[in-house]
PDB file of C-alpha atoms in Angstrom:
ATOM      1  CA  UNK Z  27      -4.159 -16.001  11.748  1.00 94.00           C
ATOM      2  CA  UNK Z  28      -3.688 -12.509  10.338  1.00 97.00           C
ATOM      3  CA  UNK Z  29      -4.635 -10.036  13.050  1.00 98.00           C
ATOM      4  CA  UNK Z  30      -6.318  -6.858  11.783  1.00 98.00           C
ATOM      5  CA  UNK Z  31      -7.386  -3.589  13.375  1.00 98.00           C
ATOM      6  CA  UNK Z  32      -9.824  -1.348  11.488  1.00 98.00           C
ATOM      7  CA  UNK Z  33      -9.653   2.389  12.257  1.00 97.00           C
ATOM      8  CA  UNK Z  34     -12.506   4.524  10.958  1.00 96.00           C
ATOM      9  CA  UNK Z  35     -14.726   7.260  12.375  1.00 93.00           C
ATOM     10  CA  UNK Z  36     -17.900   5.611  11.023  1.00 93.00           C
ATOM     11  CA  UNK Z  37     -19.261   2.676  13.009  1.00 94.00           C
ATOM     12  CA  UNK Z  38     -20.995   1.303   9.921  1.00 94.00           C
ATOM     13  CA  UNK Z  39     -17.723   1.125   8.007  1.00 94.00           C
ATOM     14  CA  UNK Z  40     -15.980  -0.566  10.925  1.00 96.00           C
ATOM     15  CA  UNK Z  41     -18.708  -3.174  11.309  1.00 96.00           C
ATOM     16  CA  UNK Z  42     -18.831  -3.791   7.552  1.00 95.00           C
ATOM     17  CA  UNK Z  43     -15.117  -4.460   7.298  1.00 96.00           C
ATOM     18  CA  UNK Z  44     -15.232  -6.683  10.384  1.00 96.00           C
ATOM     19  CA  UNK Z  45     -18.095  -8.719   8.944  1.00 96.00           C
ATOM     20  CA  UNK Z  46     -16.428  -9.172   5.544  1.00 96.00           C
ATOM     21  CA  UNK Z  47     -12.974 -10.010   6.867  1.00 96.00           C
ATOM     22  CA  UNK Z  48     -14.334 -12.182   9.657  1.00 94.00           C
ATOM     23  CA  UNK Z  49     -15.724 -14.572   7.056  1.00 95.00           C
ATOM     24  CA  UNK Z  50     -12.161 -15.551   6.074  1.00 95.00           C
ATOM     25  CA  UNK Z  51     -10.711 -18.542   7.921  1.00 95.00           C
ATOM     26  CA  UNK Z  52      -7.243 -17.013   8.217  1.00 96.00           C
ATOM     27  CA  UNK Z  53      -8.135 -13.437   9.236  1.00 97.00           C
ATOM     28  CA  UNK Z  54      -9.284 -12.128  12.615  1.00 97.00           C
ATOM     29  CA  UNK Z  55     -10.399  -8.536  13.172  1.00 97.00           C
ATOM     30  CA  UNK Z  56      -9.132  -8.174  16.724  1.00 98.00           C
ATOM     31  CA  UNK Z  57     -10.462  -4.627  17.191  1.00 98.00           C
ATOM     32  CA  UNK Z  58     -12.219  -1.740  15.492  1.00 97.00           C
ATOM     33  CA  UNK Z  59     -11.864   1.803  16.724  1.00 96.00           C
ATOM     34  CA  UNK Z  60     -12.186   5.474  15.931  1.00 94.00           C
ATOM     35  CA  UNK Z  61      -9.043   7.521  15.393  1.00 92.00           C
ATOM     36  CA  UNK Z  62      -8.548   8.909  18.888  1.00 93.00           C
ATOM     37  CA  UNK Z  63      -8.088   5.433  20.382  1.00 95.00           C
ATOM     38  CA  UNK Z  64      -6.185   3.989  17.420  1.00 96.00           C
ATOM     39  CA  UNK Z  65      -2.622   4.058  18.736  1.00 96.00           C
ATOM     40  CA  UNK Z  66      -3.546   2.675  22.169  1.00 97.00           C
ATOM     41  CA  UNK Z  67      -5.624  -0.052  20.506  1.00 97.00           C
ATOM     42  CA  UNK Z  68      -2.764  -1.062  18.229  1.00 97.00           C
ATOM     43  CA  UNK Z  69      -0.325  -1.158  21.137  1.00 97.00           C
ATOM     44  CA  UNK Z  70      -2.711  -3.393  23.070  1.00 97.00           C
ATOM     45  CA  UNK Z  71      -3.756  -5.740  20.257  1.00 97.00           C
ATOM     46  CA  UNK Z  72      -0.449  -5.941  18.322  1.00 97.00           C
ATOM     47  CA  UNK Z  73      -2.069  -6.516  14.900  1.00 98.00           C
ATOM     48  CA  UNK Z  74      -0.292  -7.554  11.729  1.00 97.00           C
ATOM     49  CA  UNK Z  75      -2.307  -5.156   9.561  1.00 97.00           C
ATOM     50  CA  UNK Z  76      -4.086  -1.857  10.234  1.00 98.00           C
ATOM     51  CA  UNK Z  77      -6.687  -0.470   7.834  1.00 97.00           C
ATOM     52  CA  UNK Z  78      -6.688   3.247   8.605  1.00 97.00           C
ATOM     53  CA  UNK Z  79      -9.173   5.883   7.462  1.00 95.00           C
ATOM     54  CA  UNK Z  80      -7.223   8.753   5.949  1.00 92.00           C
ATOM     55  CA  UNK Z  81      -9.786  11.435   6.894  1.00 89.00           C
ATOM     56  CA  UNK Z  82     -11.335  11.448  10.376  1.00 91.00           C
ATOM     57  CA  UNK Z  83     -12.851  14.318  12.361  1.00 88.00           C
ATOM     58  CA  UNK Z  84     -11.308  13.480  15.739  1.00 85.00           C
ATOM     59  CA  UNK Z  85      -7.720  12.949  14.587  1.00 90.00           C
ATOM     60  CA  UNK Z  86      -6.055  13.145  11.190  1.00 89.00           C
ATOM     61  CA  UNK Z  87      -5.265   9.769   9.643  1.00 93.00           C
ATOM     62  CA  UNK Z  88      -1.787  10.966   8.665  1.00 93.00           C
ATOM     63  CA  UNK Z  89      -1.073  11.809  12.305  1.00 95.00           C
ATOM     64  CA  UNK Z  90      -2.159   8.325  13.367  1.00 96.00           C
ATOM     65  CA  UNK Z  91       0.022   6.816  10.617  1.00 96.00           C
ATOM     66  CA  UNK Z  92       3.104   8.690  11.823  1.00 95.00           C
ATOM     67  CA  UNK Z  93       2.477   7.546  15.405  1.00 96.00           C
ATOM     68  CA  UNK Z  94       2.016   3.938  14.322  1.00 96.00           C
ATOM     69  CA  UNK Z  95       5.179   4.024  12.211  1.00 94.00           C
ATOM     70  CA  UNK Z  96       7.079   5.264  15.277  1.00 94.00           C
ATOM     71  CA  UNK Z  97       6.162   2.182  17.348  1.00 95.00           C
ATOM     72  CA  UNK Z  98       9.020  -0.255  18.093  1.00 94.00           C
ATOM     73  CA  UNK Z  99       7.334  -2.934  15.950  1.00 92.00           C
ATOM     74  CA  UNK Z 100       4.924  -1.056  13.684  1.00 94.00           C
ATOM     75  CA  UNK Z 101       2.163  -2.960  11.891  1.00 96.00           C
ATOM     76  CA  UNK Z 102       1.623  -2.808   8.161  1.00 94.00           C
ATOM     77  CA  UNK Z 103      -0.741   0.103   7.478  1.00 96.00           C
ATOM     78  CA  UNK Z 104      -2.968   0.631   4.447  1.00 94.00           C
ATOM     79  CA  UNK Z 105      -5.046   3.784   4.123  1.00 92.00           C
ATOM     80  CA  UNK Z 106      -8.797   3.760   3.524  1.00 93.00           C
ATOM     81  CA  UNK Z 107     -10.349   6.519   1.450  1.00 87.00           C
ATOM     82  CA  UNK Z 108     -13.721   7.326  -0.078  1.00 83.00           C
ATOM     83  CA  UNK Z 109     -12.298   9.552  -2.798  1.00 72.00           C
ATOM     84  CA  UNK Z 110     -10.788   8.496  -6.118  1.00 59.00           C
ATOM     85  CA  UNK Z 111      -8.566  11.574  -5.866  1.00 55.00           C
ATOM     86  CA  UNK Z 112      -7.333  12.184  -2.335  1.00 60.00           C
ATOM     87  CA  UNK Z 113      -4.237  14.337  -2.107  1.00 69.00           C
ATOM     88  CA  UNK Z 114      -3.490  12.940   1.366  1.00 80.00           C
ATOM     89  CA  UNK Z 115      -2.623   9.560  -0.167  1.00 79.00           C
ATOM     90  CA  UNK Z 116       0.614  10.876  -1.658  1.00 76.00           C
ATOM     91  CA  UNK Z 117       1.768  12.029   1.781  1.00 81.00           C
ATOM     92  CA  UNK Z 118       0.654   8.755   3.368  1.00 85.00           C
ATOM     93  CA  UNK Z 119       2.661   6.646   0.935  1.00 80.00           C
ATOM     94  CA  UNK Z 120       5.713   8.813   1.475  1.00 78.00           C
ATOM     95  CA  UNK Z 121       5.188   8.434   5.242  1.00 85.00           C
ATOM     96  CA  UNK Z 122       5.319   4.651   5.176  1.00 86.00           C
ATOM     97  CA  UNK Z 123       1.830   3.403   4.283  1.00 89.00           C
ATOM     98  CA  UNK Z 124       1.922   0.096   2.379  1.00 86.00           C
ATOM     99  CA  UNK Z 125      -0.848   1.176   0.020  1.00 83.00           C
ATOM    100  CA  UNK Z 126      -4.416   2.367  -0.054  1.00 85.00           C
ATOM    101  CA  UNK Z 127      -7.908   1.007  -0.648  1.00 87.00           C
ATOM    102  CA  UNK Z 128     -11.116   2.647  -1.695  1.00 84.00           C
ATOM    103  CA  UNK Z 129     -13.877   1.959   0.802  1.00 87.00           C
ATOM    104  CA  UNK Z 130     -16.040   0.591  -1.998  1.00 85.00           C
ATOM    105  CA  UNK Z 131     -13.507  -2.143  -2.795  1.00 85.00           C
ATOM    106  CA  UNK Z 132     -15.335  -5.312  -3.819  1.00 86.00           C
ATOM    107  CA  UNK Z 133     -15.907  -7.516  -0.737  1.00 89.00           C
ATOM    108  CA  UNK Z 134     -14.546 -10.594  -2.487  1.00 87.00           C
ATOM    109  CA  UNK Z 135     -11.210  -8.782  -3.008  1.00 88.00           C
ATOM    110  CA  UNK Z 136     -10.800  -7.478   0.511  1.00 92.00           C
ATOM    111  CA  UNK Z 137      -9.528 -10.614   2.273  1.00 93.00           C
ATOM    112  CA  UNK Z 138      -6.919 -11.287  -0.416  1.00 89.00           C
ATOM    113  CA  UNK Z 139      -5.703  -7.697  -0.217  1.00 89.00           C
ATOM    114  CA  UNK Z 140      -5.243  -8.060   3.544  1.00 93.00           C
ATOM    115  CA  UNK Z 141      -3.293 -11.275   2.959  1.00 91.00           C
ATOM    116  CA  UNK Z 142      -1.092  -9.393   0.501  1.00 84.00           C
ATOM    117  CA  UNK Z 143      -0.406  -6.674   3.056  1.00 88.00           C
ATOM    118  CA  UNK Z 144       0.429  -9.211   5.762  1.00 89.00           C
ATOM    119  CA  UNK Z 145       2.873 -10.907   3.384  1.00 80.00           C
ATOM    120  CA  UNK Z 146       4.713  -7.644   2.754  1.00 78.00           C
ATOM    121  CA  UNK Z 147       3.041  -6.765  -0.523  1.00 75.00           C
ATOM    122  CA  UNK Z 148       1.701  -3.494  -1.846  1.00 75.00           C
ATOM    123  CA  UNK Z 149      -1.976  -2.794  -2.516  1.00 80.00           C
ATOM    124  CA  UNK Z 150      -3.107   0.157  -4.591  1.00 73.00           C
ATOM    125  CA  UNK Z 151      -6.258   0.615  -6.617  1.00 64.00           C
ATOM    126  CA  UNK Z 152      -5.202   1.535 -10.178  1.00 58.00           C
ATOM    127  CA  UNK Z 153      -8.203   3.853 -10.564  1.00 56.00           C
ATOM    128  CA  UNK Z 154      -7.385   5.740  -7.391  1.00 54.00           C
ATOM    129  CA  UNK Z 155      -3.660   5.751  -8.136  1.00 55.00           C
ATOM    130  CA  UNK Z 156      -4.172   7.482 -11.481  1.00 55.00           C
ATOM    131  CA  UNK Z 157      -6.658   9.958 -10.047  1.00 53.00           C
ATOM    132  CA  UNK Z 158      -4.419  10.832  -7.089  1.00 56.00           C
ATOM    133  CA  UNK Z 159      -1.398  11.620  -9.206  1.00 53.00           C
ATOM    134  CA  UNK Z 160      -3.307  13.392 -11.949  1.00 54.00           C
ATOM    135  CA  UNK Z 161      -4.753  15.725  -9.320  1.00 52.00           C
ATOM    136  CA  UNK Z 162      -1.413  16.253  -7.577  1.00 53.00           C
ATOM    137  CA  UNK Z 163       0.111  19.731  -8.156  1.00 51.00           C
ATOM    138  CA  UNK Z 164       2.769  19.577 -10.852  1.00 48.00           C
ATOM    139  CA  UNK Z 165       1.639  16.107 -11.938  1.00 49.00           C
ATOM    140  CA  UNK Z 166       2.617  16.641 -15.572  1.00 51.00           C
ATOM    141  CA  UNK Z 167       6.152  17.735 -14.740  1.00 47.00           C
ATOM    142  CA  UNK Z 168       6.487  14.898 -12.228  1.00 50.00           C
ATOM    143  CA  UNK Z 169       5.313  12.367 -14.841  1.00 57.00           C
ATOM    144  CA  UNK Z 170       7.885  13.592 -17.345  1.00 62.00           C
ATOM    145  CA  UNK Z 171      10.661  13.441 -14.785  1.00 71.00           C
ATOM    146  CA  UNK Z 172       9.618   9.966 -13.624  1.00 69.00           C
ATOM    147  CA  UNK Z 173       9.498   8.721 -17.227  1.00 73.00           C
ATOM    148  CA  UNK Z 174      13.114   9.829 -17.570  1.00 80.00           C
ATOM    149  CA  UNK Z 175      14.058   7.860 -14.452  1.00 84.00           C
ATOM    150  CA  UNK Z 176      12.236   4.734 -15.652  1.00 86.00           C
ATOM    151  CA  UNK Z 177      14.041   5.087 -18.967  1.00 86.00           C
ATOM    152  CA  UNK Z 178      17.352   4.596 -17.142  1.00 90.00           C
ATOM    153  CA  UNK Z 179      16.356   1.073 -16.071  1.00 93.00           C
ATOM    154  CA  UNK Z 180      17.659  -1.913 -17.968  1.00 94.00           C
ATOM    155  CA  UNK Z 181      15.177  -4.418 -19.385  1.00 93.00           C
ATOM    156  CA  UNK Z 182      15.965  -6.817 -16.529  1.00 95.00           C
ATOM    157  CA  UNK Z 183      15.481  -4.063 -13.955  1.00 95.00           C
ATOM    158  CA  UNK Z 184      12.070  -3.297 -15.451  1.00 92.00           C
ATOM    159  CA  UNK Z 185      11.151  -6.970 -15.099  1.00 92.00           C
ATOM    160  CA  UNK Z 186      12.185  -6.889 -11.448  1.00 94.00           C
ATOM    161  CA  UNK Z 187      10.274  -3.632 -10.869  1.00 91.00           C
ATOM    162  CA  UNK Z 188       7.039  -5.174 -12.161  1.00 88.00           C
ATOM    163  CA  UNK Z 189       7.495  -8.132  -9.809  1.00 89.00           C
ATOM    164  CA  UNK Z 190       8.201  -5.755  -6.908  1.00 85.00           C
ATOM    165  CA  UNK Z 191       4.854  -4.136  -7.702  1.00 79.00           C
ATOM    166  CA  UNK Z 192       3.249  -7.580  -7.475  1.00 77.00           C
ATOM    167  CA  UNK Z 193       4.496  -7.789  -3.893  1.00 72.00           C
ATOM    168  CA  UNK Z 194       7.022 -10.595  -4.451  1.00 79.00           C
ATOM    169  CA  UNK Z 195       9.998 -11.063  -2.143  1.00 80.00           C
ATOM    170  CA  UNK Z 196      13.532 -11.130  -3.534  1.00 87.00           C
ATOM    171  CA  UNK Z 197      13.548 -14.933  -3.298  1.00 86.00           C
ATOM    172  CA  UNK Z 198      10.232 -15.207  -5.136  1.00 87.00           C
ATOM    173  CA  UNK Z 199      11.395 -12.779  -7.823  1.00 92.00           C
ATOM    174  CA  UNK Z 200      14.534 -14.875  -8.278  1.00 93.00           C
ATOM    175  CA  UNK Z 201      12.479 -18.032  -8.663  1.00 93.00           C
ATOM    176  CA  UNK Z 202      10.209 -16.344 -11.192  1.00 94.00           C
ATOM    177  CA  UNK Z 203      13.012 -15.086 -13.466  1.00 95.00           C
ATOM    178  CA  UNK Z 204      15.725 -17.624 -12.576  1.00 94.00           C
ATOM    179  CA  UNK Z 205      18.132 -15.405 -10.655  1.00 94.00           C
ATOM    180  CA  UNK Z 206      19.712 -15.814  -7.226  1.00 93.00           C
ATOM    181  CA  UNK Z 207      18.228 -13.817  -4.341  1.00 88.00           C
ATOM    182  CA  UNK Z 208      21.534 -11.951  -4.087  1.00 92.00           C
ATOM    183  CA  UNK Z 209      21.399 -10.885  -7.720  1.00 95.00           C
ATOM    184  CA  UNK Z 210      17.805  -9.764  -7.285  1.00 94.00           C
ATOM    185  CA  UNK Z 211      18.846  -7.755  -4.231  1.00 93.00           C
ATOM    186  CA  UNK Z 212      21.463  -5.984  -6.340  1.00 96.00           C
ATOM    187  CA  UNK Z 213      18.843  -5.232  -9.006  1.00 96.00           C
ATOM    188  CA  UNK Z 214      16.438  -3.865  -6.376  1.00 94.00           C
ATOM    189  CA  UNK Z 215      19.126  -1.574  -4.964  1.00 95.00           C
ATOM    190  CA  UNK Z 216      19.911  -0.293  -8.462  1.00 95.00           C
ATOM    191  CA  UNK Z 217      16.199   0.266  -9.173  1.00 95.00           C
ATOM    192  CA  UNK Z 218      15.638   2.286  -5.994  1.00 94.00           C
ATOM    193  CA  UNK Z 219      18.734   4.361  -6.761  1.00 94.00           C
ATOM    194  CA  UNK Z 220      17.819   5.040 -10.395  1.00 93.00           C
ATOM    195  CA  UNK Z 221      14.186   5.845  -9.540  1.00 91.00           C
ATOM    196  CA  UNK Z 222      15.304   7.966  -6.574  1.00 88.00           C
ATOM    197  CA  UNK Z 223      12.767   6.382  -4.218  1.00 84.00           C
ATOM    198  CA  UNK Z 224      13.268   5.120  -0.698  1.00 80.00           C
ATOM    199  CA  UNK Z 225      11.101   2.012  -0.579  1.00 80.00           C
ATOM    200  CA  UNK Z 226       9.608  -0.827  -2.585  1.00 83.00           C
ATOM    201  CA  UNK Z 227       6.156   0.721  -2.044  1.00 77.00           C
ATOM    202  CA  UNK Z 228       7.210   3.957  -3.747  1.00 79.00           C
ATOM    203  CA  UNK Z 229       8.857   1.988  -6.557  1.00 85.00           C
ATOM    204  CA  UNK Z 230       5.652  -0.023  -7.062  1.00 81.00           C
ATOM    205  CA  UNK Z 231       3.544   3.123  -7.230  1.00 75.00           C
ATOM    206  CA  UNK Z 232       5.907   4.651  -9.776  1.00 79.00           C
ATOM    207  CA  UNK Z 233       5.693   1.459 -11.867  1.00 80.00           C
ATOM    208  CA  UNK Z 234       1.901   1.745 -11.879  1.00 73.00           C
ATOM    209  CA  UNK Z 235       1.995   5.403 -12.897  1.00 72.00           C
ATOM    210  CA  UNK Z 236       4.559   4.673 -15.611  1.00 74.00           C
ATOM    211  CA  UNK Z 237       2.211   2.170 -17.233  1.00 73.00           C
ATOM    212  CA  UNK Z 238       4.384  -0.874 -16.553  1.00 77.00           C
ATOM    213  CA  UNK Z 239       1.363  -2.683 -15.119  1.00 69.00           C
ATOM    214  CA  UNK Z 240      -1.902  -3.521 -16.852  1.00 58.00           C
ATOM    215  CA  UNK Z 241      -4.681  -0.933 -16.749  1.00 50.00           C
ATOM    216  CA  UNK Z 242      -6.883  -2.958 -14.456  1.00 46.00           C
ATOM    217  CA  UNK Z 243      -4.110  -4.459 -12.370  1.00 46.00           C
ATOM    218  CA  UNK Z 244      -3.733  -3.739  -8.706  1.00 48.00           C
ATOM    219  CA  UNK Z 245      -0.264  -3.239  -7.380  1.00 51.00           C
ATOM    220  CA  UNK Z 246      -0.411  -6.206  -5.038  1.00 50.00           C
ATOM    221  CA  UNK Z 247       0.882  -9.567  -4.049  1.00 45.00           C
ATOM    222  CA  UNK Z 248       0.527 -12.988  -5.632  1.00 37.00           C
ATOM    223  CA  UNK Z 249      -2.933 -14.227  -6.438  1.00 34.00           C
ATOM    224  CA  UNK Z 250      -4.446 -11.004  -7.764  1.00 33.00           C
TER     225      UNK Z 250
END
């Protein structure tokens, strides 16, 4: 079972997510809570995945994220937001979030996205991703600079980057394009270096912004 904690200041949102996810045979929402109790709840329940509201009145979602990331065995955290363009998302991704979801995500997608997170994948709404970065200060200059970095990748490295954005492990990437896991690992290291990013999540987001993924495609794991 994938153990999930939902953190949101609105009781209706918490109950809605619990109802939707609870219908899946392999997912259990072990707790829902507002932000002030989030860290204590996560310590107690030891979930695999936390869905965390990015904007809460009692405590800032970014503060909760930093505290969760500092735990000895931190859960995977994805941010929840109402806004297509939320400047906090950029900071959250740079602080270790594994992606973000709009709160109006289709219910039939939600369980699969949680499975993707639990498997180590990345989940990012393409609509929100574009809006976030277009609204980010200096977005145009950043886009130009990122395009230059992507241009340094070899064709094989671009292939690997797209599969990283799909949430595949090194072994799965190797199986997909007929390379050893060790060779894929070398490609991933080169990609992170050339893109000047510190994680697969950041590389996946850059791939989405660079147009390497389809317009309607989520950055996510297998099956989506």
